[in-house]
mmCIF file of C-alpha atoms in Angstrom:
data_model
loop_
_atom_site.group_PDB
_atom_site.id
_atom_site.type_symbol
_atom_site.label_atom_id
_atom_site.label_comp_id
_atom_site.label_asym_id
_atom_site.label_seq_id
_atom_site.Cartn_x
_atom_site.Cartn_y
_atom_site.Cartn_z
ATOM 1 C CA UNK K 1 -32.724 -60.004 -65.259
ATOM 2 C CA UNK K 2 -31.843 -61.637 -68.623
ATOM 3 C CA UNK K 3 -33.699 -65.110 -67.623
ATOM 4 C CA UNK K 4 -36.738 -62.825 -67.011
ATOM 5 C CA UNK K 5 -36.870 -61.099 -70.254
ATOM 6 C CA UNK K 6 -36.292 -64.192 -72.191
ATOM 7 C CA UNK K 7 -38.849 -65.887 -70.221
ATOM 8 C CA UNK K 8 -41.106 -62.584 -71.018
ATOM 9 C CA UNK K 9 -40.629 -63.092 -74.815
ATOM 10 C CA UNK K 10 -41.373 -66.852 -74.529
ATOM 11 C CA UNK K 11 -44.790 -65.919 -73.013
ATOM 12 C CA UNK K 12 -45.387 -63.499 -75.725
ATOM 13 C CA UNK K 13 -44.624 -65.837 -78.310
ATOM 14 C CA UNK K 14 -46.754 -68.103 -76.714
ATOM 15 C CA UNK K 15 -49.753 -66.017 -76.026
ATOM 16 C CA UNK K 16 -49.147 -65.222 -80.022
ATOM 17 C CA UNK K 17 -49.464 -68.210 -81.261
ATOM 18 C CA UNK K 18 -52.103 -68.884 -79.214
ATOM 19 C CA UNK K 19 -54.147 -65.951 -80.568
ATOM 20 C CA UNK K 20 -53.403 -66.706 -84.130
ATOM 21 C CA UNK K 21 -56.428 -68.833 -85.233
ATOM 22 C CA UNK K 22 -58.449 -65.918 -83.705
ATOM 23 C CA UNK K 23 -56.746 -63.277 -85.592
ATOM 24 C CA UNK K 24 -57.163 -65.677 -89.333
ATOM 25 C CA UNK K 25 -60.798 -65.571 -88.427
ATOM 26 C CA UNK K 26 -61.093 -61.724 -88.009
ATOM 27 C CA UNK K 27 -58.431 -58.975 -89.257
ATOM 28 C CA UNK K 28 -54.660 -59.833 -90.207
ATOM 29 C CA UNK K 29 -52.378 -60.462 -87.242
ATOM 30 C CA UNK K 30 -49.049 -57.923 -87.081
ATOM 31 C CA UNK K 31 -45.618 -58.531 -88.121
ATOM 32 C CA UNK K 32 -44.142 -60.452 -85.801
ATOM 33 C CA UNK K 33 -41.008 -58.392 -86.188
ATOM 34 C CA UNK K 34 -41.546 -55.652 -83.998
ATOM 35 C CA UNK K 35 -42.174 -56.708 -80.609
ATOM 36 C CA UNK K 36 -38.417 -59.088 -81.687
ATOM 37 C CA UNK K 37 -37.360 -55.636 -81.500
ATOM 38 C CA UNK K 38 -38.429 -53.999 -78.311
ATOM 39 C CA UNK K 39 -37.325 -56.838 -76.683
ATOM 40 C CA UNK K 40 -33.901 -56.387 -77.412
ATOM 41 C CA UNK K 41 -33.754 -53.100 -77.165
ATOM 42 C CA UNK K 42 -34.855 -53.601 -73.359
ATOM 43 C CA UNK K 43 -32.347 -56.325 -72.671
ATOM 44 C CA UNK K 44 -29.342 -54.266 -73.677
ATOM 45 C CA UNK K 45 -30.544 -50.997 -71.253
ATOM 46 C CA UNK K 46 -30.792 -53.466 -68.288
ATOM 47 C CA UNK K 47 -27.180 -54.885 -69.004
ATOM 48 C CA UNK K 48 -25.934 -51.445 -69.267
ATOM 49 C CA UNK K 49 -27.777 -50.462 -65.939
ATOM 50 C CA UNK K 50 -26.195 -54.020 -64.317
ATOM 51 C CA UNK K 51 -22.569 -52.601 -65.649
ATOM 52 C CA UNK K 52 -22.917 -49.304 -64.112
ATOM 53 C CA UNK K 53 -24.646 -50.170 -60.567
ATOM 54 C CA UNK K 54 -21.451 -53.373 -60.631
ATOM 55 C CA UNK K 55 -18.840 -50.223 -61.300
ATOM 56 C CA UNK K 56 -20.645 -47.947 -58.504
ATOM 57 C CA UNK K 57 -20.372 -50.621 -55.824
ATOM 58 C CA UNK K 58 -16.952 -51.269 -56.827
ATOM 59 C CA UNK K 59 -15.720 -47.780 -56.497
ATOM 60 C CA UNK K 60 -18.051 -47.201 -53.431
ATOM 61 C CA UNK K 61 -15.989 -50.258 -51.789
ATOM 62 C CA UNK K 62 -12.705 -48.807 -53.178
ATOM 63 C CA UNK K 63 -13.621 -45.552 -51.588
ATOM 64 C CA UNK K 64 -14.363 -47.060 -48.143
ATOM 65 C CA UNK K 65 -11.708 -49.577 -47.885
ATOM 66 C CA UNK K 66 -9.135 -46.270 -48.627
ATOM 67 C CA UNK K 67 -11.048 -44.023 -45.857
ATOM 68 C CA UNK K 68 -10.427 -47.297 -43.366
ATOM 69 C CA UNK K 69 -6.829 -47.401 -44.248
ATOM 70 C CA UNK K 70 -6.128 -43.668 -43.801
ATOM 71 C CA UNK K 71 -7.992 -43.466 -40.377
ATOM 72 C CA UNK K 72 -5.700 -46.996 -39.578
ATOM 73 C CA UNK K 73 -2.336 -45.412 -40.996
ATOM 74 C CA UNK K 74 -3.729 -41.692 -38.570
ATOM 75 C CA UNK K 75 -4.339 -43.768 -35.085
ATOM 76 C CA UNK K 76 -1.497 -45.600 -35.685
ATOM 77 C CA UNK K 77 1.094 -42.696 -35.689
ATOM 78 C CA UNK K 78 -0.666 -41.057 -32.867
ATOM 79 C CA UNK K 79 -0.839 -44.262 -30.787
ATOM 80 C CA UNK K 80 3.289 -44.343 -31.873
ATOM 81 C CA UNK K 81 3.398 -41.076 -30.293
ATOM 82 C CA UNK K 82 1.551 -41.246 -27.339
ATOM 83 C CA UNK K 83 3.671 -44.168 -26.590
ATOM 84 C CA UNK K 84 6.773 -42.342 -27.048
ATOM 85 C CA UNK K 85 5.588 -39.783 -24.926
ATOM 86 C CA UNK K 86 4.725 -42.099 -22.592
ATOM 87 C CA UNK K 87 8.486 -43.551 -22.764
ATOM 88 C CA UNK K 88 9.988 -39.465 -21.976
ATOM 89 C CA UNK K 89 7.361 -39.135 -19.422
ATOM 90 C CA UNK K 90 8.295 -41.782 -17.487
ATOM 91 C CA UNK K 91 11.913 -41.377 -18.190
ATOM 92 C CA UNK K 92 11.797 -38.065 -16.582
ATOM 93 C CA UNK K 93 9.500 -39.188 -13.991
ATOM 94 C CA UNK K 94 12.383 -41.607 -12.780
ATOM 95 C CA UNK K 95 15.160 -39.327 -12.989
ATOM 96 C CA UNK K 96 13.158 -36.616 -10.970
ATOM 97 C CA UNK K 97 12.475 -39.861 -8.552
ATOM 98 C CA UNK K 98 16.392 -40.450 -8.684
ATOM 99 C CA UNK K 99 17.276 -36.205 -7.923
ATOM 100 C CA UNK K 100 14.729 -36.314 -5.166
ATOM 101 C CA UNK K 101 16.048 -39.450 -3.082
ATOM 102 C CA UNK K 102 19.528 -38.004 -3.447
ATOM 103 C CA UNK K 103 18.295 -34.256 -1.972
ATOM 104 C CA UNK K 104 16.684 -36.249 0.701
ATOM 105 C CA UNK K 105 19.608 -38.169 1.354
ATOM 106 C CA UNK K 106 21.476 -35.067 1.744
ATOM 107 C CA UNK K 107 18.849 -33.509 4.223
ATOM 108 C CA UNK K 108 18.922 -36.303 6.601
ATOM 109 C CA UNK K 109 23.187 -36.547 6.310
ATOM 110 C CA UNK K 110 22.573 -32.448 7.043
ATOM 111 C CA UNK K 111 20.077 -33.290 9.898
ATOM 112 C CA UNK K 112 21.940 -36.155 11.161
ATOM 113 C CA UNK K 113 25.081 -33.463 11.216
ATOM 114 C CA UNK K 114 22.776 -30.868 12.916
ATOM 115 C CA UNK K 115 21.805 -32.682 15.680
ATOM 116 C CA UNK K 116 25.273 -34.159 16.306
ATOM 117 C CA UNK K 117 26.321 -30.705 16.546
ATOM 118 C CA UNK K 118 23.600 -29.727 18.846
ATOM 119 C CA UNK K 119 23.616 -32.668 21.155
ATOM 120 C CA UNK K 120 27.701 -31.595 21.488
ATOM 121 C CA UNK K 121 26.848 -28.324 21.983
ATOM 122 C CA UNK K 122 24.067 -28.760 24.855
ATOM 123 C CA UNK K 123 26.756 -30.571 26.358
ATOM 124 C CA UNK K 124 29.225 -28.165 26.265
ATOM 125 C CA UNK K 125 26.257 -25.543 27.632
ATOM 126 C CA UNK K 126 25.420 -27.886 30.456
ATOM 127 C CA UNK K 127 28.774 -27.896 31.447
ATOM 128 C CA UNK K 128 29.547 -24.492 31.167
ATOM 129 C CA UNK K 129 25.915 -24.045 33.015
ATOM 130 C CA UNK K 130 27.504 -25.972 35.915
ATOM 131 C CA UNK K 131 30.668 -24.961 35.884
ATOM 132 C CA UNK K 132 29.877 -20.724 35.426
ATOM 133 C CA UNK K 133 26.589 -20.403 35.850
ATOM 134 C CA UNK K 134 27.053 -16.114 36.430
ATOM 135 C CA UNK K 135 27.294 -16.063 32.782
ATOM 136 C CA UNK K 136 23.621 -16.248 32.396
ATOM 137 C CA UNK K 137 23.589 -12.337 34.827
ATOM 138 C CA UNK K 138 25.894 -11.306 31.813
ATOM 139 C CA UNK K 139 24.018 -12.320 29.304
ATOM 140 C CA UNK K 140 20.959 -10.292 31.168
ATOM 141 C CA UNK K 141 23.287 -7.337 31.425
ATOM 142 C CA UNK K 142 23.969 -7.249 27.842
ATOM 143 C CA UNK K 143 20.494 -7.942 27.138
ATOM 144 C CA UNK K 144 19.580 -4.610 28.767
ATOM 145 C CA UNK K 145 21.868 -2.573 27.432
ATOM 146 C CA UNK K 146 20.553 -3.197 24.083
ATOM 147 C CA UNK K 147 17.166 -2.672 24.659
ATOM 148 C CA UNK K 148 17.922 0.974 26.247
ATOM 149 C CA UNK K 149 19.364 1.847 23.201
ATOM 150 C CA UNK K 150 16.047 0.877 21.363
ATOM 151 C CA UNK K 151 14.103 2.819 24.403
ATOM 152 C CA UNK K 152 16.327 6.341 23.519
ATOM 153 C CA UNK K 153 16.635 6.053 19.852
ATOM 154 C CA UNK K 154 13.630 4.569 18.663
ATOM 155 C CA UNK K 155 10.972 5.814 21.614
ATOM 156 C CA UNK K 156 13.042 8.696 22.845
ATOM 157 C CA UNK K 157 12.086 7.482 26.192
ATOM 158 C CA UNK K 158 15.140 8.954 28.216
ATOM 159 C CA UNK K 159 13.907 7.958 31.689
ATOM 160 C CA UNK K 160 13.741 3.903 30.570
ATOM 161 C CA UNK K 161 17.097 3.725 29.059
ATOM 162 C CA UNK K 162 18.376 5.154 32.366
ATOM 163 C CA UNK K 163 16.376 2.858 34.374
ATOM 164 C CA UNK K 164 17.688 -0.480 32.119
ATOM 165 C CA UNK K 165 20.955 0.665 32.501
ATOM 166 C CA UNK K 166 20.872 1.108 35.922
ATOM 167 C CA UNK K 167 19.548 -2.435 36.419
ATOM 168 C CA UNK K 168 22.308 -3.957 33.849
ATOM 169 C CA UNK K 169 25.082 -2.084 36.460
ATOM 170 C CA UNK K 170 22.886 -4.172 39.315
ATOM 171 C CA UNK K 171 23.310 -7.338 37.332
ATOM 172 C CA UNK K 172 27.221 -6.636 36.942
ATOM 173 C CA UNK K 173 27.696 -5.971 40.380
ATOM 174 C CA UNK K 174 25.820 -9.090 42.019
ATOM 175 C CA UNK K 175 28.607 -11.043 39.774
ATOM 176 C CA UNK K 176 31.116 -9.711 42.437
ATOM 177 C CA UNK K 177 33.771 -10.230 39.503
ATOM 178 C CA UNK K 178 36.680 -7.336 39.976
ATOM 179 C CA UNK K 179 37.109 -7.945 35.912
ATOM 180 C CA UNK K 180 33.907 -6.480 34.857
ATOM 181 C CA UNK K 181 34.843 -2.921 36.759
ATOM 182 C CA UNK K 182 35.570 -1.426 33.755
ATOM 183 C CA UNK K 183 32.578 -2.233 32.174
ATOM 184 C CA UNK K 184 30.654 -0.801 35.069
ATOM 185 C CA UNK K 185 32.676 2.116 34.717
ATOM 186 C CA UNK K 186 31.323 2.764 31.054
ATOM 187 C CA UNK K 187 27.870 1.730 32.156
ATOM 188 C CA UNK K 188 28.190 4.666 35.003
ATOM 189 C CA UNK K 189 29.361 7.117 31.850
ATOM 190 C CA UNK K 190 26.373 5.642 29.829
ATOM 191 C CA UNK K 191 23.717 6.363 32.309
ATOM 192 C CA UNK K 192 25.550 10.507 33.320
ATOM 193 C CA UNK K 193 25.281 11.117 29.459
ATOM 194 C CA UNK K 194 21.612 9.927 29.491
ATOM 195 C CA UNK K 195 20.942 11.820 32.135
ATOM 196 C CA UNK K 196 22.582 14.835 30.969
ATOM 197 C CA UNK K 197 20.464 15.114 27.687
ATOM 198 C CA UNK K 198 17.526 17.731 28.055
ATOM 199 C CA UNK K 199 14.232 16.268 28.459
ATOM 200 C CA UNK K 200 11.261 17.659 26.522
ATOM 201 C CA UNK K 201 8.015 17.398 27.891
ATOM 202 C CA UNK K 202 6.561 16.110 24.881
ATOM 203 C CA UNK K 203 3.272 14.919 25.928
ATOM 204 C CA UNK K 204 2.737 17.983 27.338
ATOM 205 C CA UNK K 205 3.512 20.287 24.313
ATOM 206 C CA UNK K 206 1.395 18.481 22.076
ATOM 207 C CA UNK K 207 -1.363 18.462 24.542
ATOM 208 C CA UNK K 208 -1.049 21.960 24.927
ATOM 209 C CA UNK K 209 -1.491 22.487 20.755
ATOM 210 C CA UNK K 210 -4.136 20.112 20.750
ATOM 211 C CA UNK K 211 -6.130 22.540 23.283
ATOM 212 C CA UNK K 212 -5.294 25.690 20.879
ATOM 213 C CA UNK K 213 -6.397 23.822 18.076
ATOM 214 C CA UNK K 214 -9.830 22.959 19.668
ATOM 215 C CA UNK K 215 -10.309 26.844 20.072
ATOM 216 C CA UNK K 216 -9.910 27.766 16.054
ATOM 217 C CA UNK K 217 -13.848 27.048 15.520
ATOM 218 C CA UNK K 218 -14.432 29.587 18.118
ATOM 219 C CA UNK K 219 -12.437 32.544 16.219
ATOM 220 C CA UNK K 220 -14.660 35.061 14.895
ATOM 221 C CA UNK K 221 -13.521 37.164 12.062
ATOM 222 C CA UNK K 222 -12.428 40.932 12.406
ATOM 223 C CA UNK K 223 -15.048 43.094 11.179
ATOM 224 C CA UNK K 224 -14.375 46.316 8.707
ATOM 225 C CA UNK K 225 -12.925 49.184 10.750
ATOM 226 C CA UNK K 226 -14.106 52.370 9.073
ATOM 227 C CA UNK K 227 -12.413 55.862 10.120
ATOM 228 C CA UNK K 228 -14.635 58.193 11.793
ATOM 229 C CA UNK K 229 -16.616 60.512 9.533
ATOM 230 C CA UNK K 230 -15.351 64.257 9.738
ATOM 231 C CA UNK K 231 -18.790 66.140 10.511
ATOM 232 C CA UNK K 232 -19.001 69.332 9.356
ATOM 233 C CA UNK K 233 -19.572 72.850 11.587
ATOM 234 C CA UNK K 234 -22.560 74.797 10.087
ATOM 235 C CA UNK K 235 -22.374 76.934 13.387
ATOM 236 C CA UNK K 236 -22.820 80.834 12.295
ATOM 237 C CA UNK K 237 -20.457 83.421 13.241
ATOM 238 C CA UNK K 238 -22.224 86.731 15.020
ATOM 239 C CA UNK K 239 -19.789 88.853 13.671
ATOM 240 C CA UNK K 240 -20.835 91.088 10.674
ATOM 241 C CA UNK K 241 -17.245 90.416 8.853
ATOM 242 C CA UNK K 242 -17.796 87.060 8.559
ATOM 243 C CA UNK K 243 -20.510 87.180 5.843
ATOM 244 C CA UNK K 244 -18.911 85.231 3.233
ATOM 245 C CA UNK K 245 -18.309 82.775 5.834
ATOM 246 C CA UNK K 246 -21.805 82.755 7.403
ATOM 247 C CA UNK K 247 -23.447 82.685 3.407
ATOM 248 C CA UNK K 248 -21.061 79.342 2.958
ATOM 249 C CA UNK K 249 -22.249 77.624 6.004
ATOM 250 C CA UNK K 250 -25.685 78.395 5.125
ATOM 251 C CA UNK K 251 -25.327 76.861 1.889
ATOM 252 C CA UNK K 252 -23.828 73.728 2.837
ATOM 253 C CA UNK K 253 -26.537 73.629 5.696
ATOM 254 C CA UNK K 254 -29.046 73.713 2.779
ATOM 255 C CA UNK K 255 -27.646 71.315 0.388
ATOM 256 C CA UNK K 256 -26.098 68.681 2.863
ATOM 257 C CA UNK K 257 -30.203 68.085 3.368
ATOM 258 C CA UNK K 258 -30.064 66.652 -0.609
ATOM 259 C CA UNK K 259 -26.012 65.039 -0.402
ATOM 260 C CA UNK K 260 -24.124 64.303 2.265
ATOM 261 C CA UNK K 261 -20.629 63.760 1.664
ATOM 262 C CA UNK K 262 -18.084 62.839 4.756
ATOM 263 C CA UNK K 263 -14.454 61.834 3.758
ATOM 264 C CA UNK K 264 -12.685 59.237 5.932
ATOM 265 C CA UNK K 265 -9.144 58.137 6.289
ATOM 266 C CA UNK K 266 -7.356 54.975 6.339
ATOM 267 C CA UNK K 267 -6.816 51.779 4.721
ATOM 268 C CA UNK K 268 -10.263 49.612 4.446
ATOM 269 C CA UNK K 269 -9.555 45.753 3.792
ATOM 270 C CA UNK K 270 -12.318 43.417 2.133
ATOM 271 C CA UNK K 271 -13.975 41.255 4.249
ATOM 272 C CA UNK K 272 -13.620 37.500 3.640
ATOM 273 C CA UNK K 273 -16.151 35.274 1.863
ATOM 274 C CA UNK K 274 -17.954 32.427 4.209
ATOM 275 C CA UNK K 275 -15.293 30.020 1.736
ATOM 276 C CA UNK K 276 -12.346 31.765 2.251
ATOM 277 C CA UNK K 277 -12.958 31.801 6.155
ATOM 278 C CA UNK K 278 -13.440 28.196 6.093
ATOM 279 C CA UNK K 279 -10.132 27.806 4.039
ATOM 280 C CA UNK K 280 -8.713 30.113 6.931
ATOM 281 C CA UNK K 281 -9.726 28.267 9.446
ATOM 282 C CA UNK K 282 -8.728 24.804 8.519
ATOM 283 C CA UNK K 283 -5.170 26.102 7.202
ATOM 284 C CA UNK K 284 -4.587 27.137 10.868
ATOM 285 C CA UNK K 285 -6.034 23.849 12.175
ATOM 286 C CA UNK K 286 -3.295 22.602 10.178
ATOM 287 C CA UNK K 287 -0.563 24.667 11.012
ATOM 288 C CA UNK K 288 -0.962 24.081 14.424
ATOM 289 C CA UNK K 289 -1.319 19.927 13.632
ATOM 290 C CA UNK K 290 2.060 20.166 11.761
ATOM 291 C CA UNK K 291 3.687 21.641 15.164
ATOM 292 C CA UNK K 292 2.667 18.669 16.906
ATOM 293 C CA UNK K 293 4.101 16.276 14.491
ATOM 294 C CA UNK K 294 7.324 18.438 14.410
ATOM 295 C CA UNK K 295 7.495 17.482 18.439
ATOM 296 C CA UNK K 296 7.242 13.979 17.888
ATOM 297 C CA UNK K 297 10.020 14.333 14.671
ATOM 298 C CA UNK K 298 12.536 16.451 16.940
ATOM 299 C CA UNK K 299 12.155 19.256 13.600
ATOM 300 C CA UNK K 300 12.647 22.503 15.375
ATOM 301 C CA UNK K 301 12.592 24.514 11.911
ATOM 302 C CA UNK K 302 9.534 23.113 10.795
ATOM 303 C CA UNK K 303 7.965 23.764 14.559
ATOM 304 C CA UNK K 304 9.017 27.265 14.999
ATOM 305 C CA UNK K 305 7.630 28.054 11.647
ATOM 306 C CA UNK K 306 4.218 26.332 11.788
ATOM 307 C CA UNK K 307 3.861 28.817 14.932
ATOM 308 C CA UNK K 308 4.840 32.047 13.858
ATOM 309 C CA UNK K 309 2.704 31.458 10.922
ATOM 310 C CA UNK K 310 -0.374 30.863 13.100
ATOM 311 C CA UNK K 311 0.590 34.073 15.406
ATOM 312 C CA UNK K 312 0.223 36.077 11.929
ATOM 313 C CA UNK K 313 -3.177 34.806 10.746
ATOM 314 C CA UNK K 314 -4.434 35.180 14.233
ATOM 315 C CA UNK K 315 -3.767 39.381 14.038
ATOM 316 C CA UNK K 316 -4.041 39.407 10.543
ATOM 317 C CA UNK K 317 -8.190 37.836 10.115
ATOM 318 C CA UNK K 318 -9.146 37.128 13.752
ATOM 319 C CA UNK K 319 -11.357 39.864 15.949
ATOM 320 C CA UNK K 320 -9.427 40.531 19.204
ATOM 321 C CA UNK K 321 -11.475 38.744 21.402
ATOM 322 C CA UNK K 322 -10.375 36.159 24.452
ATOM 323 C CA UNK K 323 -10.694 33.418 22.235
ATOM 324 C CA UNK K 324 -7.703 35.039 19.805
ATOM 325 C CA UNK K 325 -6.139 36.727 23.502
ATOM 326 C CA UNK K 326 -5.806 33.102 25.166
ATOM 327 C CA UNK K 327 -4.622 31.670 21.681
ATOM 328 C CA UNK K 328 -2.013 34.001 21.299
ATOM 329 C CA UNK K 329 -0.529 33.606 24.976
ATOM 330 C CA UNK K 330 -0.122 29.958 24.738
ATOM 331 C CA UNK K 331 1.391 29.815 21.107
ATOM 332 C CA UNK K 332 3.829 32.802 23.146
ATOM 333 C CA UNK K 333 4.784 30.281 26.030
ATOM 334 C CA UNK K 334 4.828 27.385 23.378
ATOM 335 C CA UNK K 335 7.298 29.307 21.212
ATOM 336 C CA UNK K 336 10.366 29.032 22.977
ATOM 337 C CA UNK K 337 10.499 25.776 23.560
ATOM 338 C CA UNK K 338 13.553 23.477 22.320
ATOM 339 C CA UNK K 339 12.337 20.155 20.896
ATOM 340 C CA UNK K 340 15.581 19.314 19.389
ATOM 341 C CA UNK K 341 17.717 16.830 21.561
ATOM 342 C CA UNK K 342 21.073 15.572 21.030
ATOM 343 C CA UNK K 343 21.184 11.924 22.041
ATOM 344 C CA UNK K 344 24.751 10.037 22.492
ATOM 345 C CA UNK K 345 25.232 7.797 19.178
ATOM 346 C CA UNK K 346 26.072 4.644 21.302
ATOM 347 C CA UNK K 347 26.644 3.307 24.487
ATOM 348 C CA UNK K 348 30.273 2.541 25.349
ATOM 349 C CA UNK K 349 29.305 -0.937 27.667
ATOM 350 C CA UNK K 350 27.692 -2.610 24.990
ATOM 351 C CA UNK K 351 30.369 -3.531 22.881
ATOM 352 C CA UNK K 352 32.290 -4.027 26.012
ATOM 353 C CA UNK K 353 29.811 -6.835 27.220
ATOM 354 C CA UNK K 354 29.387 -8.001 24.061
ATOM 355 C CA UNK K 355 33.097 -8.631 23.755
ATOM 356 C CA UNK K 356 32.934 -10.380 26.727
ATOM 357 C CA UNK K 357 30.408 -12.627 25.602
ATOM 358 C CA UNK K 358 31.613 -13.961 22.934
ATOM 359 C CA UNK K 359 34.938 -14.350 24.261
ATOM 360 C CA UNK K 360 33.778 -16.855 26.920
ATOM 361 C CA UNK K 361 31.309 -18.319 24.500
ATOM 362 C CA UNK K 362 34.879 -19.093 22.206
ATOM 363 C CA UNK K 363 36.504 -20.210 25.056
ATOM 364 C CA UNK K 364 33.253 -22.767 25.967
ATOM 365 C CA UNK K 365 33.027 -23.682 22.206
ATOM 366 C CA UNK K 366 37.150 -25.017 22.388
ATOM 367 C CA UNK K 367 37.191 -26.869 25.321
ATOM 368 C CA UNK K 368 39.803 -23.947 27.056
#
């Protein structure tokens, strides 16, 4: 920029002195001190300008070579901690590598012990299959005397646990084994206590307050029963004496035309709204549901109630019709029945058998 200006004032002077004969011949040239002037003044703004845009660029590289070295110093402390994450990661991954071979190690030593144990033991059943092979009719006996106790205290079902005992006594005696009499002896006590429990017709009962139930929609409600009017005697008397009497009657015969008054006696109940005979009706629906369930429960109290709760709203709200008649007989006949059964707690053969079992199952398992 300097070699330009100086080359600009060399073309000035130049094109001065090249215009001075014309200026002698006209007007006075200028002093030639003032363009000397401007000139310098020019050349020291552009120097100045140089300076500063030299000091931007260096700062603007200072700046920029800082930014690259914090973003270099940043990546390389999180590429130092990746890595050493990496290093844990893989640490871990090879001691959880290291725990798992030894748990599978121990599984197949356990499985390897297992079946050992099993093969041995298949042996010892084969030869104990060969050798006794009436166990297996025990095994069936015991079997059934455990699932009759599930048929009578579970189901109730009195005439199955008789029947499965009965065929565990059949299984004992094909054995032919004088040693299991005494078991067959409890089996025979087993089976009289069954039979001596009271069966309940349960089935039937419910059926029988399902079919009373079914007959609630029928019940019509008992109307108002008003006493009978007294009607009064206007008859005359003939008798001349009985004038007073005769002037009363006559009086009442002419006013009773304008106001009749008869008095009757006795208690007069409301009559129930179409909601509250609805609410009636499906509370005795109810009652009568909660009977049944009190069958299948064995809950006498709650049966005998539910009942004679249903008797009273029948008289109490109920016209006496042969809907309410037939209603009332059965709940009657359904009354006295016991639903409450006293089952033994546990049959004396099964620990017996089981006994017995496990005896000769020790004695296989020994070698004896």
């Amino acid at each position: 920029m300097t070699d330009n200006n100086q080359d600009n004032q060399e073309k000035t002077v130049t094109s001065s002195a090249d215009t001075l004969p014309e200026a002698e011949s006209g007007k006075a040239a200028p002093p030639p001190a003032a363009p000397a002037a401007k000139e310098q003044k020019s050349s020291s703004s552009a120097s100045i300008l140089a300076i500063v845009a030299i000091i931007l660029a260096i700062l603007l590289t200072g700046g920029l070579y800082w930014h690259g070295h914090k973003q270099a110093v940043a990546q390389a402390d999180q590429l130092n901690r990746l890595q050493a994450e990496l290093a844990q990661q893989q640490s871990a991954l090879q001691a959880g590598k290291a725990e798992q071979d030894a748990r599978i190690a121990a599984v197949l030593s356990s499985q390897n012990s297992t079946a050992e144990q099993l093969d041995g033991l298949s042996r010892k059943v084969l030869d104990l299959d060969s050798k006794r092979p009436n166990d297996w009719m025990l095994a069936e006996a015991e079997y059934l005397v455990r699932m009759a106790g599930r048929k009578l205290w579970l189901e109730q079902d009195v005439v199955a646990a008789a029947m499965m005992l009965a065929n565990a006594d059949e299984r004992l005696a094909a054995l032919n084994d004088p040693s299991l009499l005494p078991i067959r002896q409890a089996l025979a006590e087993d089976i009289a206590g069954i039979k001596s429990v009271q069966r309940v017709d349960r089935e039937g009962l419910v059926i029988k307050l399902n079919s009373i139930n079914e007959q609630v929609d029928r019940l019509k409600l008992a109307g108002v029963i008003m006493a009978r009017a007294e009607e009064p005697d206007f008859t005359l008397s003939g008798d001349i004496g009985d004038w007073k009497e005769n002037l009363k009657k006559s009086w009442a015969s002419f006013s009773d035309n304008f106001v009749t008054v008869r008095r009757r006696d006795g208690n007069v109940e409301a009559l129930l709204s179409p909601q509250q005979h609805w609410y009636l009706s499906e509370n005795l629906k109810g009652k009568l549901l909660q009977a049944q369930l009190a069958v299948y429960r064995e809950q006498q109290e709650v049966y005998d109630s539910a009942l004679v709760q249903s008797r009273q709203w029948l008289q109490d709200y109920f016209a006496d019709d042969s809907v309410r008649q037939f209603m009332l007989e059965q709940i009657d006949q359904l009354s006295g029945q016991q639903i409450d059964v006293d089952y033994p707690e546990q049959f004396t053969a099964q620990d017996r058998l089981q006994q017995l079992l496990d005896d000769r199952l020790q004695r296989l398992l020994t070698g004896r």
